[in-house]
Short mmCIF file of C-alpha atoms in Angstrom, two decimals:
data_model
loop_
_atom_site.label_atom_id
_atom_site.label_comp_id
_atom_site.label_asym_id
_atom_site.label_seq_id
_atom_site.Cartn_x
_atom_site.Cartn_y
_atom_site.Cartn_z
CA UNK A 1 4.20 5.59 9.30
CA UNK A 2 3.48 3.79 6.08
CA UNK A 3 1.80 0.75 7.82
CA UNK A 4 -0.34 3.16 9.33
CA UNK A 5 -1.19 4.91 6.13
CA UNK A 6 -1.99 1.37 4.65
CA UNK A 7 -4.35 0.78 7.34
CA UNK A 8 -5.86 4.18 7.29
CA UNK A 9 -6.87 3.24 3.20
CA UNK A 10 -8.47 0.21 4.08
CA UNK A 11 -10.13 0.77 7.29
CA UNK A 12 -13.36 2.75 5.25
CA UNK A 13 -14.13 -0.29 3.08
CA UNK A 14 -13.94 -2.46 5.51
CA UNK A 15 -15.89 -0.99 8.53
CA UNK A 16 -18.27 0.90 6.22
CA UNK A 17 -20.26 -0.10 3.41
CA UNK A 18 -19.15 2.43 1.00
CA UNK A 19 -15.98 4.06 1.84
CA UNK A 20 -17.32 7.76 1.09
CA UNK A 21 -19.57 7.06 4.37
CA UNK A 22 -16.76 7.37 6.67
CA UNK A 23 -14.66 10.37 4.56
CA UNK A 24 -18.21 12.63 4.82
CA UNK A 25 -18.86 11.79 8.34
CA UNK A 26 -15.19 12.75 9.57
CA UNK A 27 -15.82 15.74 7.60
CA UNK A 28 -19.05 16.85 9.16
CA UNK A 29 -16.88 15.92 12.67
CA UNK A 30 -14.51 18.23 14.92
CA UNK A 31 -11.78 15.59 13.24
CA UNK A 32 -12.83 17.41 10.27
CA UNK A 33 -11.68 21.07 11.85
CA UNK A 34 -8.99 19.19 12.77
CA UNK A 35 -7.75 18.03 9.60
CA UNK A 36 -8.58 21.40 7.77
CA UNK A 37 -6.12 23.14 10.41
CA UNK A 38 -3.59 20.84 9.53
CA UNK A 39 -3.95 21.18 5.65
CA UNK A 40 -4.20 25.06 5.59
CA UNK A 41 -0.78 24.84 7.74
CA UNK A 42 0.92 22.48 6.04
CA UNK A 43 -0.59 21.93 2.51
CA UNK A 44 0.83 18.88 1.91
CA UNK A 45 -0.01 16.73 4.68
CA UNK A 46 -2.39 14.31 3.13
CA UNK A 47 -2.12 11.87 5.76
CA UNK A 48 -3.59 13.63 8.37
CA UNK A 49 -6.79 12.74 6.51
CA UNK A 50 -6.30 8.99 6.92
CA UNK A 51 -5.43 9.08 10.61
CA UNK A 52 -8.65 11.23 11.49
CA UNK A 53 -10.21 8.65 9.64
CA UNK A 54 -9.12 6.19 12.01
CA UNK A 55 -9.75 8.06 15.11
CA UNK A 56 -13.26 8.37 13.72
CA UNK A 57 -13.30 5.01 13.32
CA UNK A 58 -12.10 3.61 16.41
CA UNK A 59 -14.12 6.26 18.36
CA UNK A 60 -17.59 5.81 16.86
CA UNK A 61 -18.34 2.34 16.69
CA UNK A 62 -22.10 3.04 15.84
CA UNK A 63 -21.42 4.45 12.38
CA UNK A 64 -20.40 1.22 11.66
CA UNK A 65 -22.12 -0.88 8.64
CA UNK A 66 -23.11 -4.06 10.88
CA UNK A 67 -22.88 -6.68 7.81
CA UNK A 68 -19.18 -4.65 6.34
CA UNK A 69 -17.92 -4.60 9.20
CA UNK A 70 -18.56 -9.07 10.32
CA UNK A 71 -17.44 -9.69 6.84
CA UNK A 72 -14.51 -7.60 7.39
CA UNK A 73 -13.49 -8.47 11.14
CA UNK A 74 -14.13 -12.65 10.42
CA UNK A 75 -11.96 -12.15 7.24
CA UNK A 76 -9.16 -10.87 8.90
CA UNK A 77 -9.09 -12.93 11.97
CA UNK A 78 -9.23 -16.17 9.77
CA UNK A 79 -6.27 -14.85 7.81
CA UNK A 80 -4.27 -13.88 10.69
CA UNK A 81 -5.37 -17.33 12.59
CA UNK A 82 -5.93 -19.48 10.11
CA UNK A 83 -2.49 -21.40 9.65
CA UNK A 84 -2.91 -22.59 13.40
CA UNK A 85 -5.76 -25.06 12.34
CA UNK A 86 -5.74 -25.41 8.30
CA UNK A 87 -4.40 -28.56 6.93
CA UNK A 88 -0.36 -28.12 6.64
CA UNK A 89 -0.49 -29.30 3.29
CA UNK A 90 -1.96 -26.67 1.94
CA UNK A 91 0.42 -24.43 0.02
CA UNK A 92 0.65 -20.80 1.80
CA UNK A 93 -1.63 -18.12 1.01
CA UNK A 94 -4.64 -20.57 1.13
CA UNK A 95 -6.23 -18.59 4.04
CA UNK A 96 -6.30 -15.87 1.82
CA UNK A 97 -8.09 -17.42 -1.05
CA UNK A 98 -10.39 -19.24 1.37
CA UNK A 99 -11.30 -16.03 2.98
CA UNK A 100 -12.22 -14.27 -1.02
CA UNK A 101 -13.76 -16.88 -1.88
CA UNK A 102 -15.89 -17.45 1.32
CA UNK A 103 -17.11 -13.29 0.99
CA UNK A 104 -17.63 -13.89 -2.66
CA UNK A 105 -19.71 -16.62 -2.01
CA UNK A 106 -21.33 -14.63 0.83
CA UNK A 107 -22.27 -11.78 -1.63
CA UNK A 108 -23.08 -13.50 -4.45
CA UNK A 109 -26.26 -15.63 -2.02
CA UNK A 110 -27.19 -13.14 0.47
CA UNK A 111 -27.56 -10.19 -1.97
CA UNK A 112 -24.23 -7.75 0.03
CA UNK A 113 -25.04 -4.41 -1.11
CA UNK A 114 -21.74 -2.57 -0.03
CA UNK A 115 -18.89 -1.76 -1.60
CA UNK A 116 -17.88 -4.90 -4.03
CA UNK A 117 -15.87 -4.95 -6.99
CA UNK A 118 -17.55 -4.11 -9.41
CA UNK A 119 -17.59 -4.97 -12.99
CA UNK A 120 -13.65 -5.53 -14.57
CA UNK A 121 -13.65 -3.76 -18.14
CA UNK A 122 -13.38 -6.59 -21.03
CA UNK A 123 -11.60 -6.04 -24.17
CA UNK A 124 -12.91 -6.78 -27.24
CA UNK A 125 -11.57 -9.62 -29.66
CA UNK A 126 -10.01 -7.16 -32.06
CA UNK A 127 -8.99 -4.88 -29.01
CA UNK A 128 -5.49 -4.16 -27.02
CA UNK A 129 -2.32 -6.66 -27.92
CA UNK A 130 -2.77 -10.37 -28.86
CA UNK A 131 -0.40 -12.89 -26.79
CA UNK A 132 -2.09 -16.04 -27.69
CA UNK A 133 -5.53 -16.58 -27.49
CA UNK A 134 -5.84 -13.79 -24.57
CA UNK A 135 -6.37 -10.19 -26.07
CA UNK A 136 -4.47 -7.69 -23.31
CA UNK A 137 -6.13 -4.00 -22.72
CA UNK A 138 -3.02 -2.20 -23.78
CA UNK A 139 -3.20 0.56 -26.23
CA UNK A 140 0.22 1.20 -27.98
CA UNK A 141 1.63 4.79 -28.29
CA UNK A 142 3.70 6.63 -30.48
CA UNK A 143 6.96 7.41 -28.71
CA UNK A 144 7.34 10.92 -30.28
CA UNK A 145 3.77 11.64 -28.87
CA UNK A 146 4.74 10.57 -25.47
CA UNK A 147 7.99 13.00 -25.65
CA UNK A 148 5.56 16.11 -26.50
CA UNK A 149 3.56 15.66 -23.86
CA UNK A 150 3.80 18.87 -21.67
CA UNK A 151 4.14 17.68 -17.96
CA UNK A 152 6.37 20.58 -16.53
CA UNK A 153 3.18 23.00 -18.02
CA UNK A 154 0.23 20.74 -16.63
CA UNK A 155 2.09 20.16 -13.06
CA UNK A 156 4.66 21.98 -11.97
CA UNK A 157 3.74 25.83 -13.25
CA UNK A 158 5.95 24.85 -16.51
CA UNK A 159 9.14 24.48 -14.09
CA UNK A 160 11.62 22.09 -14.98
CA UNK A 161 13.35 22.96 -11.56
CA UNK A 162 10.50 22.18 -10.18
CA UNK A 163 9.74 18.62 -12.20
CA UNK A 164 13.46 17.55 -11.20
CA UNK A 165 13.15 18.20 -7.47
CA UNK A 166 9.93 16.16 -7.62
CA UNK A 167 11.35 13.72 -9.92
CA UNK A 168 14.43 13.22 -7.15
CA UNK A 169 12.43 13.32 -4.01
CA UNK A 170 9.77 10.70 -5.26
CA UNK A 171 13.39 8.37 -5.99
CA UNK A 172 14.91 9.13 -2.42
CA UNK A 173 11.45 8.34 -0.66
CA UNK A 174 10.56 5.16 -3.38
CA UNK A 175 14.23 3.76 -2.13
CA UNK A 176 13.83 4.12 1.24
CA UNK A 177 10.70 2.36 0.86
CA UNK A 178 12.03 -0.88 -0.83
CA UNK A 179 14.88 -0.95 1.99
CA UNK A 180 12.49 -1.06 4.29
CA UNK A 181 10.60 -3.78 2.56
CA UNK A 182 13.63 -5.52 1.55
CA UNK A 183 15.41 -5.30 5.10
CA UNK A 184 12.55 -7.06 6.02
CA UNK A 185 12.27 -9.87 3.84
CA UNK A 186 15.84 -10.55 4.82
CA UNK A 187 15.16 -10.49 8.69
CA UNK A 188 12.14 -12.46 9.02
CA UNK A 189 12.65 -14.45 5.62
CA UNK A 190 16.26 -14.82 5.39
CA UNK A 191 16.10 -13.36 1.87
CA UNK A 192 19.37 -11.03 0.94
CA UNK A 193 19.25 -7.94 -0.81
CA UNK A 194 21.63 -5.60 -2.65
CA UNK A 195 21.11 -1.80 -2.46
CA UNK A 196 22.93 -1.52 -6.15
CA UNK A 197 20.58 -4.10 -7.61
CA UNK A 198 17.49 -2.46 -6.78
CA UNK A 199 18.31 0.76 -7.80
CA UNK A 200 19.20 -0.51 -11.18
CA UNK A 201 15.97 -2.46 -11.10
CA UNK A 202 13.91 0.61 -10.16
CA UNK A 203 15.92 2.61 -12.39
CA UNK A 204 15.24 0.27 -15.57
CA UNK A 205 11.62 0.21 -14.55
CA UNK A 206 10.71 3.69 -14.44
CA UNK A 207 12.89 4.48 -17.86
CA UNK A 208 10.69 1.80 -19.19
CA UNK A 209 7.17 3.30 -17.68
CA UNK A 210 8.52 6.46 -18.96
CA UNK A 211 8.83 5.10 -22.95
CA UNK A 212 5.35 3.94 -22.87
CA UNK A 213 3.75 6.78 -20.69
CA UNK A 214 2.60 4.64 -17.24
CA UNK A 215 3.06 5.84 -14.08
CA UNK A 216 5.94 5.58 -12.30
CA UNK A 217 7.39 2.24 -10.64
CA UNK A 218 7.85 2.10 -6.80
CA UNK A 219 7.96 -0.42 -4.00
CA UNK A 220 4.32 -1.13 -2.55
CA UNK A 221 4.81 -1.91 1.34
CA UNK A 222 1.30 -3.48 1.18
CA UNK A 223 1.45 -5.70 -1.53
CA UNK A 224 4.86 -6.62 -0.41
CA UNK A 225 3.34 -7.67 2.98
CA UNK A 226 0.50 -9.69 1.39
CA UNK A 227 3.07 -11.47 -0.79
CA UNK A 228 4.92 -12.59 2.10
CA UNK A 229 2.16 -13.59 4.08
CA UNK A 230 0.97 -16.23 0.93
CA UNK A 231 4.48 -17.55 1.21
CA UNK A 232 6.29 -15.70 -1.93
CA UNK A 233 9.78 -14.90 -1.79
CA UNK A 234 11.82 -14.74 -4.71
CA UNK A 235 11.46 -12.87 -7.88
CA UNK A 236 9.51 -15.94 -9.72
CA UNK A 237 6.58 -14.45 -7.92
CA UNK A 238 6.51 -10.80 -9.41
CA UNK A 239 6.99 -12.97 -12.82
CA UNK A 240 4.05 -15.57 -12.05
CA UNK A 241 1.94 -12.67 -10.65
CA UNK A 242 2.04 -10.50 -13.20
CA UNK A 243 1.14 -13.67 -16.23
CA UNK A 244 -1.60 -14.40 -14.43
CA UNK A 245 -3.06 -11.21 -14.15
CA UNK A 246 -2.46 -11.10 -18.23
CA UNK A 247 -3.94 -14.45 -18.96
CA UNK A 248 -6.51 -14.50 -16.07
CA UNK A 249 -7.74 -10.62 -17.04
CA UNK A 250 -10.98 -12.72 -19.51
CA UNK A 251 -12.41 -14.69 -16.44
CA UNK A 252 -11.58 -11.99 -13.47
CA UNK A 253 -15.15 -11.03 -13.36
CA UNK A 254 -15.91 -13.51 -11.26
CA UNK A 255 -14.26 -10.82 -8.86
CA UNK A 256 -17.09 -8.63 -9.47
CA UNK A 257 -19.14 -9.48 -6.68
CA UNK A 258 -16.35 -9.66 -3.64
CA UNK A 259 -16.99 -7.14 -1.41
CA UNK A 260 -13.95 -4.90 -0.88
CA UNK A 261 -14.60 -5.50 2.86
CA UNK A 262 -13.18 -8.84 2.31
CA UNK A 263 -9.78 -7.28 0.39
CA UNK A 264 -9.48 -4.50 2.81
CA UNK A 265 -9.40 -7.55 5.21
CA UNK A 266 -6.62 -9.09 3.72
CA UNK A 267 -3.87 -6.20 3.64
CA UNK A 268 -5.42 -5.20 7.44
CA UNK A 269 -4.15 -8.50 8.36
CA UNK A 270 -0.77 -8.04 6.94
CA UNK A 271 0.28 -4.14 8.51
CA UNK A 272 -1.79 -4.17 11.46
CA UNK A 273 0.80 -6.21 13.91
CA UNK A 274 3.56 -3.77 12.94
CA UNK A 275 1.23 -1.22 13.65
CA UNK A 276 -0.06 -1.70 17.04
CA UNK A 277 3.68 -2.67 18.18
CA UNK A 278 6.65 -1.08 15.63
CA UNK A 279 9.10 -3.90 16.79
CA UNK A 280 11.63 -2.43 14.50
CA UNK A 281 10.70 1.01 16.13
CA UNK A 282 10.79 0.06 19.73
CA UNK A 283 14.01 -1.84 19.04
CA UNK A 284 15.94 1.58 18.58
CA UNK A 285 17.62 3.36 21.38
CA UNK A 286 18.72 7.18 22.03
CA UNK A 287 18.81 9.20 19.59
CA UNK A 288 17.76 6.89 17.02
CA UNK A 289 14.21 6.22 18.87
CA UNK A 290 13.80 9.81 19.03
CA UNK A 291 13.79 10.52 15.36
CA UNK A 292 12.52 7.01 14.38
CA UNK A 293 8.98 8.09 16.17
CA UNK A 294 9.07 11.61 14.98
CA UNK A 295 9.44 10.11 11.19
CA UNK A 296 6.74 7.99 11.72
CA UNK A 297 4.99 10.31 12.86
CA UNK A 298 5.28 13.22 10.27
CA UNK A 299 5.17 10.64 7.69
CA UNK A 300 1.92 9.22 8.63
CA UNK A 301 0.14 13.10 9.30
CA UNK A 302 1.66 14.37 6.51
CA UNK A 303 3.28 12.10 3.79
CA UNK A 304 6.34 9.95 2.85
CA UNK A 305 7.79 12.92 1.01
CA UNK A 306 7.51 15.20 4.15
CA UNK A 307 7.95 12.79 6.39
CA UNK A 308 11.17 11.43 5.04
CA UNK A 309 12.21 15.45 4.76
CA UNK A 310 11.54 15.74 8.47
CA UNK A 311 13.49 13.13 9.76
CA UNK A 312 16.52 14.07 7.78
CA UNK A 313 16.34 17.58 9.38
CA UNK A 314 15.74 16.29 12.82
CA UNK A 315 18.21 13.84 12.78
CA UNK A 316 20.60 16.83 11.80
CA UNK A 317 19.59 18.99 14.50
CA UNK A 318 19.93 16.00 17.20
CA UNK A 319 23.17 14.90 15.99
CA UNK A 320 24.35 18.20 16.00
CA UNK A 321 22.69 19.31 19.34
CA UNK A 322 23.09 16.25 21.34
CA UNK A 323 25.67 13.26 19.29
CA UNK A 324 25.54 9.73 20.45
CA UNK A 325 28.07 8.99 22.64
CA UNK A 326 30.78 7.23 20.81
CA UNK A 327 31.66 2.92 21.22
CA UNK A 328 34.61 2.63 23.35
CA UNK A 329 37.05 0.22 21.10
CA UNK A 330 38.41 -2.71 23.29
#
């Protein structure tokens, strides 16, 4: 369900030249009755939008943007097929530079007027925090400030309850979604994992985004899947990744031309296999199956919140209303 609602956010920037083309159009559309159904009955299901967005899609070829759409499609098949004929010593990930850089290229010589981009804010040399000779776009704040901001009043009708239940559902779903990430790092890439460790980890993290007022830290399934596809597998590349976006933040306006085709491209490549077959899905039996689709399901109509909800209360009612058999011990 959350591969699905990966590839429902890329899909209109990379069929479409601007992504707004494809949100009016399925508006305008009986997907867009459809959808409005669905959100007047259940409030909260915000992915409902994204999968109407890919039955559009998928059902109207014509609406297509002819040059968004080549860019996009040759993008992602080199990615996906790329390692079958590129040199073996190149280090891994190179099919995903090669395609950036060959769209870049593309837009910067042939004039792509789609979605690109765009230009990357600069900071100026007595601006943000000095490490070095690179001048970061972070403004400090006062701590006290922070703690007087009134988030239960601007959110949650002033509710503390309210704030907490959020607070602890957004944890419960944010976990489940690094165990899934995790579990799968460790089957395909042999990498172990420790349930304790990353709810310290994700616990430290948010206290810190907390004390200096960002947004809270979670586990991103598609930049988890890109990271894996360019070969990165230990915790070196969070640390690497993050310095270079620091340091590299001056010269990244040579981004500013890429057409977002070309990025949609990438992370397309990395869900859509799990997508069109759910191995780890498909591999469940009984009971398990059963509520494995209907989670998927719910949590790609609706969202990882209610989705996660869902299966938790149809898992109760199955186990209560039909139990697995139990093993026979030898």
């Amino acid at each position: 369900g959350c591969e699905l609602g990966v590839l429902a956010s890329a899909l209109p920037n990379g069929l479409y030249a601007f992504g707004s083309t494809l949100k009016s159009s399925v508006a305008t559309s009986a997907f867009g009755d459809v959808v409005k159904a669905v959100k007047t009955a259940v409030p909260g299901a915000t992915g409902v939008s994204g999968v109407a967005n890919i039955l559009y899609a998928a059902t109207h070829p014509q609406s297509w943007d002819l040059v968004a759409a080549a860019v996009f499609f040759a993008c992602t098949l080199f990615v996906m097929k790329a390692k079958s004929f590129l040199p073996k010593s190149l280090p891994p990930g190179s099919e995903v530079v090669i395609a950036t850089a060959a769209a870049t290229v593309f837009s910067v010589y042939y004039g792509y007027e789609g979605g690109m981009v765009g230009e990357i804010p600069s900071v100026g040399s007595d601006g943000g925090i000095s490490l070095g000779p690179i001048n970061i776009p972070v403004e400090l704040k006062d701590v006290k400030a922070l703690l007087n901001v009134p988030i239960a009043e601007r959110c949650f009708d002033g509710s503390m309850v309210k704030l907490f239940i959020t607070a602890a559902i957004f944890s419960g779903v944010n976990f489940l979604s690094i165990v899934g990430i995790a579990s799968g790092f460790e089957s395909d890439n042999n990498v172990p994992w420790s349930a304790p460790r990353e709810l310290i980890s994700q616990g430290v993290s948010n206290l810190a985004a907390g004390a200096v007022g960002s947004a809270p830290v979670s586990g991103s399934m598609s930049r988890s899947l890109v990271s894996r596809m360019t070969g990165a597998s230990s915790k070196m590349a969070c640390i690497v990744t993050a310095l270079l976006w620091i340091y590299m933040m001056p010269y990244m306006s040579v981004m500013s031309p890429t057409p977002k085709a070309a990025l949609s491209a990438v992370i397309v490549s990395a869900v859509v296999k799990n997508v069109v077959v759910p191995k780890k899905i498909l591999a469940l039996k009984g009971n398990d199956f059963i509520v494995g689709v209907a989670t998927a399901a719910a949590t790609a109509i609706t969202s990882p919140t209610l989705g996660f909800g869902a299966g938790c209360v149809m898992f109760a009612i199955i186990s209560v209303l039909a139990p697995s058999p139990k093993k026979k011990v030898a």
